[in-house]
Backbone as JSON Lines, residues from 0, in Angstrom:
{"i":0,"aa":"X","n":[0.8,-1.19,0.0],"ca":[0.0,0.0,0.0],"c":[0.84,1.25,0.0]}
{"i":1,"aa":"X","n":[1.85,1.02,0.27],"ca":[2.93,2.24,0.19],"c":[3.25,2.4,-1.47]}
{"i":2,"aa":"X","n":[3.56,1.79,-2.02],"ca":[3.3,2.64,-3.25],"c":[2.92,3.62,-3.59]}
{"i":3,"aa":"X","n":[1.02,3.6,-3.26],"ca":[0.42,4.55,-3.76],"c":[0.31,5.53,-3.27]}
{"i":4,"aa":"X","n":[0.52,5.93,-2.17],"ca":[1.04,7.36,-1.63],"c":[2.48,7.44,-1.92]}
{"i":5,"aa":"X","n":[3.43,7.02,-2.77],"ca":[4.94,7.44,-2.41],"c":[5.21,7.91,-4.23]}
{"i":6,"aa":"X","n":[4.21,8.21,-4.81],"ca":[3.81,9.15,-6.42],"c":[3.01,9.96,-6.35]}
{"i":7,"aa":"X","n":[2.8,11.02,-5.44],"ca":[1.7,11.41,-6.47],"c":[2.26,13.14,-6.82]}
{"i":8,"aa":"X","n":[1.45,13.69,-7.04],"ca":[1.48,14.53,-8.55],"c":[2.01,15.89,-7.53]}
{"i":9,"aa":"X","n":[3.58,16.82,-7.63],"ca":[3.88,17.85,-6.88],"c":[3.34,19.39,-7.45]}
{"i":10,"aa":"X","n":[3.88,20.12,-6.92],"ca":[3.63,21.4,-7.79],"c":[3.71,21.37,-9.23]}
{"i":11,"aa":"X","n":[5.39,21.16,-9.07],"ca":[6.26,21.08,-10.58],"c":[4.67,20.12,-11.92]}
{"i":12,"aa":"X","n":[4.48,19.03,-10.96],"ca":[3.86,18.06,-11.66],"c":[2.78,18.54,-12.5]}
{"i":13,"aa":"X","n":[2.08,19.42,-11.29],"ca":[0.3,19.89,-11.78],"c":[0.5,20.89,-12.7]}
{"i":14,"aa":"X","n":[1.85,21.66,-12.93],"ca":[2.32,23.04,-13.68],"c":[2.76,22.29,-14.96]}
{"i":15,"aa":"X","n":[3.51,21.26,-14.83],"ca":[3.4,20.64,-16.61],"c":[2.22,20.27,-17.39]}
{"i":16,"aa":"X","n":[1.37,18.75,-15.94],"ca":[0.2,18.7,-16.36],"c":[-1.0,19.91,-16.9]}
{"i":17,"aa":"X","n":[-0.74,21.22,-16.48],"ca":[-1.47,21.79,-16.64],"c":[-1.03,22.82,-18.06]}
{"i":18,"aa":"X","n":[-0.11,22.93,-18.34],"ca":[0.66,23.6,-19.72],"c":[0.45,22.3,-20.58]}
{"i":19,"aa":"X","n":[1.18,21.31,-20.1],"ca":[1.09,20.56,-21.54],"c":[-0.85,20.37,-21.73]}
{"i":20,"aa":"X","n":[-1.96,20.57,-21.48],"ca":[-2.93,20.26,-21.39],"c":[-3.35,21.9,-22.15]}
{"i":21,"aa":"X","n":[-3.43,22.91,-22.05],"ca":[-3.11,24.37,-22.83],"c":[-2.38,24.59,-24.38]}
{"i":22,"aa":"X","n":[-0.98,23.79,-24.14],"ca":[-0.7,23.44,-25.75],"c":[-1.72,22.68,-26.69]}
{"i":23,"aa":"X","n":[-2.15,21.75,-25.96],"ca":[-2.42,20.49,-26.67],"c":[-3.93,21.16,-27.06]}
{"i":24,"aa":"X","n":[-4.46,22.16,-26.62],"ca":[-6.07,22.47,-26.89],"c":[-5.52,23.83,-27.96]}
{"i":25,"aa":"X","n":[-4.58,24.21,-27.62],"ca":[-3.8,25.17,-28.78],"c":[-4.05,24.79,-29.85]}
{"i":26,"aa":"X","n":[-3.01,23.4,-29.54],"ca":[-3.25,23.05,-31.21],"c":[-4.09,22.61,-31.79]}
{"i":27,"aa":"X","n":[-5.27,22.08,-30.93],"ca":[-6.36,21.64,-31.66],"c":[-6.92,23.01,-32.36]}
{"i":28,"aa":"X","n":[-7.04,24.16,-32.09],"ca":[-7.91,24.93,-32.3],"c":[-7.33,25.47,-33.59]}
{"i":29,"aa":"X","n":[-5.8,25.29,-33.18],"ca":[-4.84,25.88,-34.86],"c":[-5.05,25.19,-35.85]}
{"i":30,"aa":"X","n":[-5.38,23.72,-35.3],"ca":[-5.54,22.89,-36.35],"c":[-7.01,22.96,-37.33]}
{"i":31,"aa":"X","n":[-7.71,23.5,-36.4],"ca":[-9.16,23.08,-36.59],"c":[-8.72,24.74,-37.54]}
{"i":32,"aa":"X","n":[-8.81,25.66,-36.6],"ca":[-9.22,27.27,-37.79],"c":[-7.83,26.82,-39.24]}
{"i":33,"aa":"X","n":[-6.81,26.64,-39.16],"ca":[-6.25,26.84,-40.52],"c":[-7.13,25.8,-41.36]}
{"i":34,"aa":"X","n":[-7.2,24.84,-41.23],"ca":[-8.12,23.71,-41.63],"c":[-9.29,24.16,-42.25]}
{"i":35,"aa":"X","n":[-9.89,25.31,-41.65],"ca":[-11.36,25.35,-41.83],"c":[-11.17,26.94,-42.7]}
{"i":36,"aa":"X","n":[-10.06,27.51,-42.43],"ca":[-9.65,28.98,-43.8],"c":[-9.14,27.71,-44.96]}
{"i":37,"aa":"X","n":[-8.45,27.03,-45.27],"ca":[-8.38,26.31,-46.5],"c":[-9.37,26.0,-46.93]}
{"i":38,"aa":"X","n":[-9.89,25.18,-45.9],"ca":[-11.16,24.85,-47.33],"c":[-12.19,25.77,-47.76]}
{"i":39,"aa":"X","n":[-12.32,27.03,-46.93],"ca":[-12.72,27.86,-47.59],"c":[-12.43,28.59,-48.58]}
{"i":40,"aa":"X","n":[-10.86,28.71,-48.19],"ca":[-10.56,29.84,-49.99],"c":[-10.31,28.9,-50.85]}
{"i":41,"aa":"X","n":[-10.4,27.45,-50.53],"ca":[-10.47,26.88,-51.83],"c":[-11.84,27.06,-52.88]}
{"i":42,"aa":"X","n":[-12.77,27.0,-52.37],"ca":[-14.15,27.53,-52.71],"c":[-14.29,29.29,-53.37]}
{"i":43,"aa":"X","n":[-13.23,30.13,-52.58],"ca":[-13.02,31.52,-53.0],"c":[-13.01,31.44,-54.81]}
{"i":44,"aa":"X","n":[-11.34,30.81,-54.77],"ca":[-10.65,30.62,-55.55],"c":[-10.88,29.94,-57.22]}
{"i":45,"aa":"X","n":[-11.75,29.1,-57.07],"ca":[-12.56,28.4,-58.1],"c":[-13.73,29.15,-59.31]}
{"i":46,"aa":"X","n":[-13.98,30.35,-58.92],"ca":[-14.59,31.46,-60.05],"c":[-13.27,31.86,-61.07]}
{"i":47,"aa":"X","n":[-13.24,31.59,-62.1],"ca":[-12.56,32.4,-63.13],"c":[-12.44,33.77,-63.38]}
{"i":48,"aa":"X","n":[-11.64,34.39,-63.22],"ca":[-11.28,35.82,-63.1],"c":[-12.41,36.46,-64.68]}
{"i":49,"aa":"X","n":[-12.75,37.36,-64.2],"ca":[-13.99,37.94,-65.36],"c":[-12.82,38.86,-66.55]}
{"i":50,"aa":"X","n":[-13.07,38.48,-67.75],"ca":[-12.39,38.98,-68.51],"c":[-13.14,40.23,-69.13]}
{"i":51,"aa":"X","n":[-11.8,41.31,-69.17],"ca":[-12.38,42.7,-69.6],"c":[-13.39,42.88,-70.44]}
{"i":52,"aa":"X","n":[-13.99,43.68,-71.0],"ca":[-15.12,43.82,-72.14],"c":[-14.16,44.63,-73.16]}
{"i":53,"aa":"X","n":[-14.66,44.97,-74.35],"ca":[-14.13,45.62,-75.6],"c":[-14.05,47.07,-75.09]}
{"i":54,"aa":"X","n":[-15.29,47.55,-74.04],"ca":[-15.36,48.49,-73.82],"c":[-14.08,48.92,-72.78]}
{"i":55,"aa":"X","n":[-13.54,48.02,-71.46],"ca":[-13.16,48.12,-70.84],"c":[-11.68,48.4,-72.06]}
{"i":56,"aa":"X","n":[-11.17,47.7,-72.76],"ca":[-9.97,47.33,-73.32],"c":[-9.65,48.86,-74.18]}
{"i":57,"aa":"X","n":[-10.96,49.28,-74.68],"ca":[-10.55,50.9,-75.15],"c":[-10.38,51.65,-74.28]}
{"i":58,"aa":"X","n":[-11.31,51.58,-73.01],"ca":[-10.59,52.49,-72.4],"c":[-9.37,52.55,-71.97]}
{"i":59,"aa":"X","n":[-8.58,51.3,-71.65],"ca":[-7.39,51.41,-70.88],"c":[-6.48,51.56,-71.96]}
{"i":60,"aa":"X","n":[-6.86,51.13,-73.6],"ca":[-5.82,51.75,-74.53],"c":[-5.72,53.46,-74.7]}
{"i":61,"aa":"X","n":[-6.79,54.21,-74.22],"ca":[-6.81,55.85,-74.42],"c":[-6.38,56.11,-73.51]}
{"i":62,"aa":"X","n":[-6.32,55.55,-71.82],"ca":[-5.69,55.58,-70.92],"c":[-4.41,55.73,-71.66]}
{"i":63,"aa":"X","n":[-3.95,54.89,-71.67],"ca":[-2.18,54.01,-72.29],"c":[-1.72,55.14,-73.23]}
{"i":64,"aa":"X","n":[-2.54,56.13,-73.93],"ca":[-2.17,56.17,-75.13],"c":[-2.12,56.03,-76.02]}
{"i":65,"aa":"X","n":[-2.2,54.79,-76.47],"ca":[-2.04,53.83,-77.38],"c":[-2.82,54.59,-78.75]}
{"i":66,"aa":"X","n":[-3.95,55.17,-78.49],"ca":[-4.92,55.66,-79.24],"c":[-5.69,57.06,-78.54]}
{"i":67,"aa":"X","n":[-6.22,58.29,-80.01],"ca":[-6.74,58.95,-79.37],"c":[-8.23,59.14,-79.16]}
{"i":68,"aa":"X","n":[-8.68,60.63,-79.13],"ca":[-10.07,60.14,-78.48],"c":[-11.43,60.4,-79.31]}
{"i":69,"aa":"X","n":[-10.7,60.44,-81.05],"ca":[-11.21,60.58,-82.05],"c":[-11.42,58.67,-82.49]}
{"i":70,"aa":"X","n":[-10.27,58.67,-82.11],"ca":[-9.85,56.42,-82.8],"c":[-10.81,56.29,-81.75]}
{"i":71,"aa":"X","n":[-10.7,56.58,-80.11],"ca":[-11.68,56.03,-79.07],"c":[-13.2,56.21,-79.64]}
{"i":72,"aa":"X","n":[-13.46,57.24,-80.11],"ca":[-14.95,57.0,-80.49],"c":[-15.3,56.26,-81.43]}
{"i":73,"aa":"X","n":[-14.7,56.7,-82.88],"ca":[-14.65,55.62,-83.84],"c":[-14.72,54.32,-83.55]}
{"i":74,"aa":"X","n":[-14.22,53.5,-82.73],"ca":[-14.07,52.32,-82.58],"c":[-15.13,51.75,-81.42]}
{"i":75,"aa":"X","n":[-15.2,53.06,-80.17],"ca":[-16.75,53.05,-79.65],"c":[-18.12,52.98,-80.22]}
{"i":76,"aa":"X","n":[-18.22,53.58,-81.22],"ca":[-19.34,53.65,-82.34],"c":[-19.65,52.54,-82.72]}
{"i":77,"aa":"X","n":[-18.62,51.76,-83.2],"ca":[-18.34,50.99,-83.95],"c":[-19.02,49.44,-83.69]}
{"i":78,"aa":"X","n":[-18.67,49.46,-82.3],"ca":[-18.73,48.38,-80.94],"c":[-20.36,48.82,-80.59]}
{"i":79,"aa":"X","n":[-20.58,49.4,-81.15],"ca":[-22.43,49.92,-80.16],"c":[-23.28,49.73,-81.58]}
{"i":80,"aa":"X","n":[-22.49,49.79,-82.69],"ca":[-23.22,49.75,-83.76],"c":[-23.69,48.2,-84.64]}
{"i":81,"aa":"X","n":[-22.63,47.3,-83.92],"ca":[-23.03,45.36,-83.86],"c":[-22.15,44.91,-84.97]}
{"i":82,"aa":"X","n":[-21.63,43.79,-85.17],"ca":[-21.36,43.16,-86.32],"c":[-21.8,43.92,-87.35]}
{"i":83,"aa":"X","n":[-20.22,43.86,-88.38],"ca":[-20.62,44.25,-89.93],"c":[-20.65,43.08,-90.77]}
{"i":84,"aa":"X","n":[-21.71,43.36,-91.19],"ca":[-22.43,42.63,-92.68],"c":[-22.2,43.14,-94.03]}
{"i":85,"aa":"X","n":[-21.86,42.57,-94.57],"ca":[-21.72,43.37,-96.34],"c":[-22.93,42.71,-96.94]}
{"i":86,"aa":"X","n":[-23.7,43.64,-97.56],"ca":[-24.98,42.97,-98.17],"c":[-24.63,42.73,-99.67]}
């Protein structure tokens, strides 16, 4: 019967037991939230980026330069006026 009184648990003891028991719910919780942001922005991530319009693309060429704001209308007109047909 001496045994079981000649172990049991000191200060030092209840201060590990009680840290290592604080890590260990740490990491569950790190584990659980990074876990649970992945599989969400995997879901983010899966829409295809929306590609510019004709309209958007003149503007950022008159932006640029590239063209002025005589070509910008012309080619605005142009774009509002539908497919050309030769009859």
């Amino acid at each position: 019967m001496m045994f079981w009184y000649d172990h049991d648990v000191s200060g030092w003891g209840l201060f590990a037991m009680s840290a290592g028991m604080i890590l260990f719910w740490t990491l569950i919780i790190t584990v659980a939230v990074l876990l649970f942001r992945t599989l969400n922005r995997s879901q983010e991530h899966t829409h295809a980026p929306a590609t510019p319009s004709a309209e958007d693309i003149l503007r950022e060429r008159l932006a640029r330069g590239e063209i002025d704001e005589d070509d910008y209308q012309r080619r605005l007109n142009a774009l509002h006026a539908g497919p050309l047909t030769k009859p």
